[in-house]
Amino acid sequence: MVDGEPVVRVPVLIVGGGPVGLALALLLDHHGVACTVLDDGDGPRGTPRGSTHNARTMEHYRRLGLAEAVRGLGLPPADPTDVAYFTRYAGYPLARLPMPSAAAKRRAVAESGVTDQVPEPLHRANQMYVERLLYAAARARPGIAVHPAWRVLDVRQDGSAAEATAERAGDGRRQRWRARYVVGCDGARSVVRAAIGAHYAGEGGVDQRILGRRATALHLRLPTLYRDVLTGPRAWSYWAVNDELAVNLIALDGESEFFLLTSSIDPDDPDPGRAAELVRRAAGADVPVEVLDRRAWTPGQALVAERFADRRLLLAGDAAHLFTPTGGFGMNTGIDDAANLAWKLAGALQGWGGPGLVGSYGAERRPIALRNTAAARRLNRNLADIAPTAVLEEDSAKGAAERDRVGALLSTYGEQFASIGVQLGARYDGSPLLHPDGAAPPPDSPTEYVPSAVPGGRAPHAWCGPGRGPGDSLFDRLGPGFTLLRLGPRPPTAAPAVAAARAAGIALTVLDAPDPQIRELYGRDAALVRPDQHVAWRGDRLPDDPGEWLRRAAGH
């Protein structure tokens, strides 16, 4: 006991109540596992972070019944999400990368074909808004206990459980929690990672003028910027790039609040006046500026923990990997970590998972972290090539030529905003949970996603219903456990698999998808889809030993 209090016993303890920790809690609840979240803050963060919820993350939100609510956050639905580049906001335009509004994305989904792969397009809404939604959703679930203002001091484990000691802000009360598993979603200074003894490995910040070295993030209120300066077509991201400065101003609410990223001021200078002056220089106009919050950060990082787990202790999100913000991959990779881990913890705690199930988490997710951090770093390094010269802002032939050169270069940077391969292309090839069929997966590309049912990748998406709303997606019809898809006009019988699942205590849903387009997409008459929507097996007939087949997918 600590301070006379009994030890609190829980199945899973999540350290850190940011978006990854909350998503993990909600996904555990989806799989029928109770959990407790400890966070050292007093509630959802009130300062901006990332604004990108990619297509895969939106699919996870859809599974939790939250996608529509998330799409109600952020910019007004009709506002385009363009990326616009200027010398200064009141100066010369340099380039514009057109991106659709939330309303346009909805229309595209409504008009999509049967085998369209993006049922939930990427959405721009700042993390601070979405975190409030996730927090409220978690607090509303009886199986999730959220405890704000508890700082975890240490974590240790023995053969049967892990234990955390935490201190409550305000009164200093200490409490011990004992759990079958403890998951560290507690960021770069993770107490859980320290307990594991895992260090980050990889590359730190980049030495470049545009979003390099140590940088500054500012939360701003600019009440007249749209009225007096940004009077043209709306955008989501506004860059000011010249020989003096480079800033990226990200619209938060479409009214007056913005998030600014820059390497053009000292991140350790606390003076809000100098930050406001930078904004005015970037605007090229004397606009009112209110600095609501600021913090230092390091762009260009591509750091991944040496290992993601040690017996009862596991890592997810920033505790496992640190990203540069370029591309918006960090939080999304963390939420995909949570989707991979939640069902495995459920299997271990509910008794149907084998000894290798939780152990497969790091083997599957660490290669994805290495892949995604490297992709983000490459995009960040591309910014070093811009190098505008002093003539960029001249009203002259030389100035026009320089603007054409820089604008043409900026126009090639659309790949960081078209990263569908990063978003949907994660694969777990080589995992012991898979049944390889000898076919080669499609090449990995950050900008292209080729749907493939070769075991290891995300199950190809298809529309099964008459519309394009809830219940019409193949993903809506997958069970919370494993799903056996019977595809095309002549699928194999499911009876042996159903009997084997019942004997092993493994939840198995049988789903018929007779549409020949879906059968062609999967390339076989049947497929086994894991609880995280990745393909574990496919074939034209079930294996001779369906019990062994299912047990392998469940980590036995």
Coordinates of C-alpha atoms in Angstrom, one line a residue, residues 225-499:
L225 CA -6.3 38.5 -40.9
Y226 CA -9.1 37.1 -43.1
R227 CA -10.8 40.4 -43.5
D228 CA -7.7 42.6 -44.2
V229 CA -5.0 40.3 -45.6
L230 CA -6.1 36.8 -46.6
T231 CA -8.9 38.1 -48.8
G232 CA -8.5 35.5 -51.6
P233 CA -9.6 31.9 -51.8
R234 CA -9.5 30.1 -48.4
A235 CA -6.8 27.6 -47.6
W236 CA -5.9 25.4 -44.6
S237 CA -2.1 26.0 -44.6
Y238 CA -0.6 29.4 -45.5
W239 CA 3.1 29.7 -46.0
A240 CA 5.1 33.0 -46.1
V241 CA 8.5 32.3 -47.6
N242 CA 11.2 34.9 -48.3
D243 CA 14.9 35.6 -47.7
E244 CA 14.1 36.9 -44.3
L245 CA 11.7 34.3 -42.8
A246 CA 9.6 31.2 -43.4
V247 CA 6.5 30.5 -41.4
N248 CA 3.6 28.1 -41.9
L249 CA 0.3 29.5 -40.6
I250 CA -2.4 26.7 -40.2
A251 CA -6.0 27.7 -39.9
L252 CA -7.8 26.1 -36.9
D253 CA -11.4 27.3 -37.0
G254 CA -11.8 29.3 -40.2
E255 CA -12.4 32.5 -38.2
S256 CA -9.6 33.9 -36.1
E257 CA -7.4 31.1 -34.6
F258 CA -4.2 29.8 -36.2
F259 CA -1.3 27.6 -35.4
L260 CA 2.1 28.9 -36.6
L261 CA 5.2 26.9 -37.1
T262 CA 8.6 28.6 -37.7
S263 CA 12.3 28.4 -37.3
S264 CA 12.6 32.2 -37.8
I265 CA 12.6 33.2 -34.2
D266 CA 14.4 32.0 -31.1
P267 CA 12.3 29.2 -29.5
D268 CA 13.7 30.1 -26.1
D269 CA 12.6 33.8 -26.3
P270 CA 9.5 34.2 -24.1
D271 CA 8.7 37.7 -25.3
P272 CA 5.2 37.6 -27.0
G273 CA 6.0 41.0 -28.6
R274 CA 8.8 39.5 -30.8
A275 CA 6.5 36.6 -31.8
A276 CA 3.8 39.1 -32.8
E277 CA 6.3 41.2 -34.7
L278 CA 7.3 38.1 -36.7
V279 CA 3.6 37.5 -37.6
R280 CA 3.3 41.1 -38.8
R281 CA 6.4 40.8 -40.9
A282 CA 5.1 37.5 -42.4
A283 CA 1.7 39.2 -43.1
G284 CA 3.3 42.3 -44.6
A285 CA 0.7 44.3 -42.7
D286 CA 0.2 45.8 -39.3
V287 CA -2.4 43.3 -38.1
P288 CA -3.4 42.7 -34.4
V289 CA -1.8 39.6 -33.0
E290 CA -2.7 37.8 -29.7
V291 CA -0.2 35.1 -28.7
L292 CA -2.3 32.5 -26.8
D293 CA 0.5 29.9 -26.3
R294 CA 4.0 28.9 -27.5
R295 CA 6.3 26.0 -27.2
A296 CA 9.6 24.8 -28.6
W297 CA 9.9 21.7 -30.8
T298 CA 12.5 20.0 -33.0
P299 CA 11.6 19.4 -36.7
G300 CA 13.2 16.6 -38.7
Q301 CA 13.3 14.0 -36.0
A302 CA 13.0 10.3 -37.0
L303 CA 13.4 8.5 -33.7
V304 CA 12.1 5.0 -32.9
A305 CA 12.5 3.1 -29.6
E306 CA 14.8 0.1 -29.7
R307 CA 11.9 -2.1 -28.7
F308 CA 8.2 -1.6 -28.1
A309 CA 7.6 -4.1 -25.3
D310 CA 9.1 -6.0 -22.4
R311 CA 6.8 -8.6 -21.1
R312 CA 4.0 -6.7 -19.3
L313 CA 5.1 -3.3 -20.4
L314 CA 4.3 -1.8 -23.9
L315 CA 4.8 1.4 -25.7
A316 CA 2.6 3.3 -28.3
G317 CA 2.5 6.7 -29.9
D318 CA 5.3 9.2 -29.1
A319 CA 6.6 6.9 -26.4
A320 CA 7.5 4.5 -29.1
H321 CA 8.4 6.9 -32.0
L322 CA 9.0 10.6 -32.5
F323 CA 8.2 12.3 -35.8
T324 CA 8.8 15.6 -37.5
P325 CA 5.3 17.1 -38.2
T326 CA 5.9 17.2 -41.9
G327 CA 3.3 14.9 -43.5
G328 CA 1.2 14.6 -40.4
F329 CA 2.3 11.0 -39.7
G330 CA 3.0 11.0 -36.0
M331 CA -0.3 10.8 -34.2
N332 CA -1.8 8.7 -37.0
T333 CA 1.0 6.1 -36.6
G334 CA 0.3 6.0 -32.9
I335 CA -3.4 5.4 -33.4
D336 CA -2.6 2.6 -35.7
D337 CA -0.3 1.2 -33.0
A338 CA -3.4 1.2 -30.7
A339 CA -5.5 -0.6 -33.3
N340 CA -2.8 -3.3 -33.6
L341 CA -2.4 -3.6 -29.8
A342 CA -5.9 -3.5 -28.5
W343 CA -7.1 -6.8 -30.0
K344 CA -4.0 -8.6 -28.9
L345 CA -4.4 -7.5 -25.3
A346 CA -8.0 -8.6 -25.6
G347 CA -6.9 -12.0 -26.7
A348 CA -4.4 -12.4 -23.9
L349 CA -6.8 -11.2 -21.2
Q350 CA -9.8 -13.2 -22.5
G351 CA -7.9 -16.4 -22.9
W352 CA -8.2 -17.1 -26.6
G353 CA -4.9 -15.5 -27.5
G354 CA -1.7 -17.6 -27.6
P355 CA 1.7 -16.8 -26.0
G356 CA 2.9 -15.1 -29.1
L357 CA 0.0 -12.7 -29.6
V358 CA 1.1 -9.7 -27.5
G359 CA 4.7 -10.5 -28.4
S360 CA 3.9 -9.9 -32.0
Y361 CA 3.0 -6.3 -31.4
G362 CA 6.6 -4.9 -31.5
A363 CA 7.5 -7.2 -34.4
E364 CA 4.7 -5.8 -36.5
R365 CA 4.6 -2.2 -35.5
R366 CA 8.3 -1.2 -35.1
P367 CA 9.0 -1.7 -38.9
I368 CA 6.0 0.6 -39.6
A369 CA 7.4 3.2 -37.3
L370 CA 10.8 3.1 -39.1
R371 CA 9.1 3.3 -42.4
N372 CA 6.9 6.3 -41.4
T373 CA 9.5 8.3 -39.6
A374 CA 11.8 8.0 -42.5
A375 CA 9.1 9.2 -44.9
A376 CA 8.3 12.2 -42.8
R377 CA 12.0 13.1 -42.5
R378 CA 12.5 12.9 -46.3
L379 CA 9.6 15.4 -46.7
N380 CA 11.0 17.7 -44.1
R381 CA 14.5 17.7 -45.8
N382 CA 12.9 18.6 -49.1
L383 CA 12.2 22.1 -47.6
A384 CA 15.9 22.8 -47.6
D385 CA 15.9 23.0 -51.4
I386 CA 13.7 26.1 -51.5
A387 CA 16.4 28.6 -50.6
P388 CA 14.8 31.9 -51.7
T389 CA 17.1 34.8 -52.6
A390 CA 16.8 38.4 -51.7
V391 CA 15.4 39.3 -55.2
L392 CA 12.3 37.2 -54.5
E393 CA 10.2 40.2 -53.4
E394 CA 11.6 42.7 -56.0
D395 CA 9.1 44.3 -58.4
S396 CA 11.4 43.5 -61.3
A397 CA 12.0 40.9 -64.0
K398 CA 14.6 39.2 -61.8
G399 CA 12.1 39.1 -59.0
A400 CA 9.4 37.6 -61.2
A401 CA 11.9 35.0 -62.4
E402 CA 12.8 34.1 -58.9
R403 CA 9.2 33.8 -57.9
D404 CA 8.6 31.5 -60.8
R405 CA 11.5 29.3 -59.8
V406 CA 10.5 29.1 -56.1
G407 CA 6.8 28.6 -57.0
A408 CA 7.6 25.8 -59.4
L409 CA 9.7 24.1 -56.7
L410 CA 6.9 24.5 -54.1
S411 CA 4.4 23.0 -56.5
T412 CA 6.3 19.7 -56.5
Y413 CA 5.8 19.3 -52.7
G414 CA 2.3 18.0 -53.1
E415 CA 3.5 14.5 -52.2
Q416 CA 3.5 15.3 -48.5
F417 CA -0.2 16.0 -48.8
A418 CA -0.9 13.0 -51.1
S419 CA 0.6 10.3 -48.9
I420 CA -2.1 7.7 -49.4
G421 CA 0.6 4.9 -49.5
V422 CA 1.8 5.9 -46.0
Q423 CA -1.8 6.1 -44.8
L424 CA -3.2 2.8 -46.0
G425 CA -0.1 0.8 -47.1
A426 CA 1.2 -0.5 -43.7
R427 CA 2.0 -4.2 -44.0
Y428 CA 3.1 -6.9 -41.5
D429 CA 4.9 -9.2 -43.8
G430 CA 6.9 -11.8 -41.9
S431 CA 4.7 -11.8 -38.9
P432 CA 4.3 -15.2 -37.3
L433 CA 0.5 -14.6 -37.1
L434 CA 0.1 -14.7 -40.9
H435 CA -0.4 -17.5 -43.4
P436 CA 1.6 -16.4 -46.5
D437 CA 0.3 -17.6 -49.8
G438 CA 3.4 -17.1 -51.8
A439 CA 2.2 -14.1 -53.7
A440 CA 4.3 -10.9 -53.7
P441 CA 2.7 -7.8 -52.1
P442 CA 2.6 -4.6 -54.1
P443 CA 5.7 -2.3 -53.9
D444 CA 5.7 0.1 -51.0
S445 CA 5.1 3.7 -52.1
P446 CA 4.5 6.7 -49.9
T447 CA 2.2 8.3 -52.6
E448 CA 0.4 5.3 -54.0
Y449 CA -1.8 2.6 -52.4
V450 CA -2.5 -0.6 -54.4
P451 CA -5.2 -2.7 -52.6
S452 CA -4.0 -6.2 -52.1
A453 CA -5.3 -9.2 -50.1
V454 CA -1.9 -10.7 -49.9
P455 CA -1.8 -11.6 -46.2
G456 CA -0.3 -8.9 -44.1
G457 CA -1.9 -5.8 -45.5
R458 CA -5.0 -3.8 -44.7
A459 CA -8.1 -5.7 -46.0
P460 CA -9.1 -4.1 -49.3
H461 CA -12.2 -2.0 -48.9
A462 CA -15.5 -2.4 -50.8
W463 CA -19.0 -1.0 -50.5
C464 CA -21.6 -3.7 -49.8
G465 CA -24.7 -1.8 -49.2
P466 CA -27.0 0.3 -51.5
G467 CA -25.6 3.6 -50.3
R468 CA -22.3 5.0 -48.9
G469 CA -23.3 5.6 -45.3
P470 CA -22.9 3.7 -42.0
G471 CA -23.5 0.0 -42.6
D472 CA -22.7 0.1 -46.3
S473 CA -18.9 -0.4 -46.0
L474 CA -17.4 -3.9 -45.9
F475 CA -15.5 -2.6 -42.8
D476 CA -18.8 -1.9 -41.1
R477 CA -19.8 -5.5 -41.4
L478 CA -16.5 -7.1 -40.1
G479 CA -16.9 -8.5 -36.7
P480 CA -15.1 -7.3 -33.6
G481 CA -13.0 -10.5 -33.7
F482 CA -11.9 -12.4 -36.7
T483 CA -14.0 -12.4 -39.9
L484 CA -14.1 -15.1 -42.5
L485 CA -15.0 -13.5 -45.8
R486 CA -16.8 -15.8 -48.3
L487 CA -16.2 -14.2 -51.7
G488 CA -17.8 -14.6 -55.1
P489 CA -20.4 -17.1 -56.3
R490 CA -18.7 -20.3 -55.1
P491 CA -17.0 -19.7 -51.7
P492 CA -16.0 -22.6 -49.5
T493 CA -18.3 -23.7 -46.6
A494 CA -17.6 -21.9 -43.4
A495 CA -18.8 -24.8 -41.1
P496 CA -15.3 -26.2 -40.2
A497 CA -14.0 -22.8 -39.4
V498 CA -17.0 -22.0 -37.2
A499 CA -16.6 -25.2 -35.3

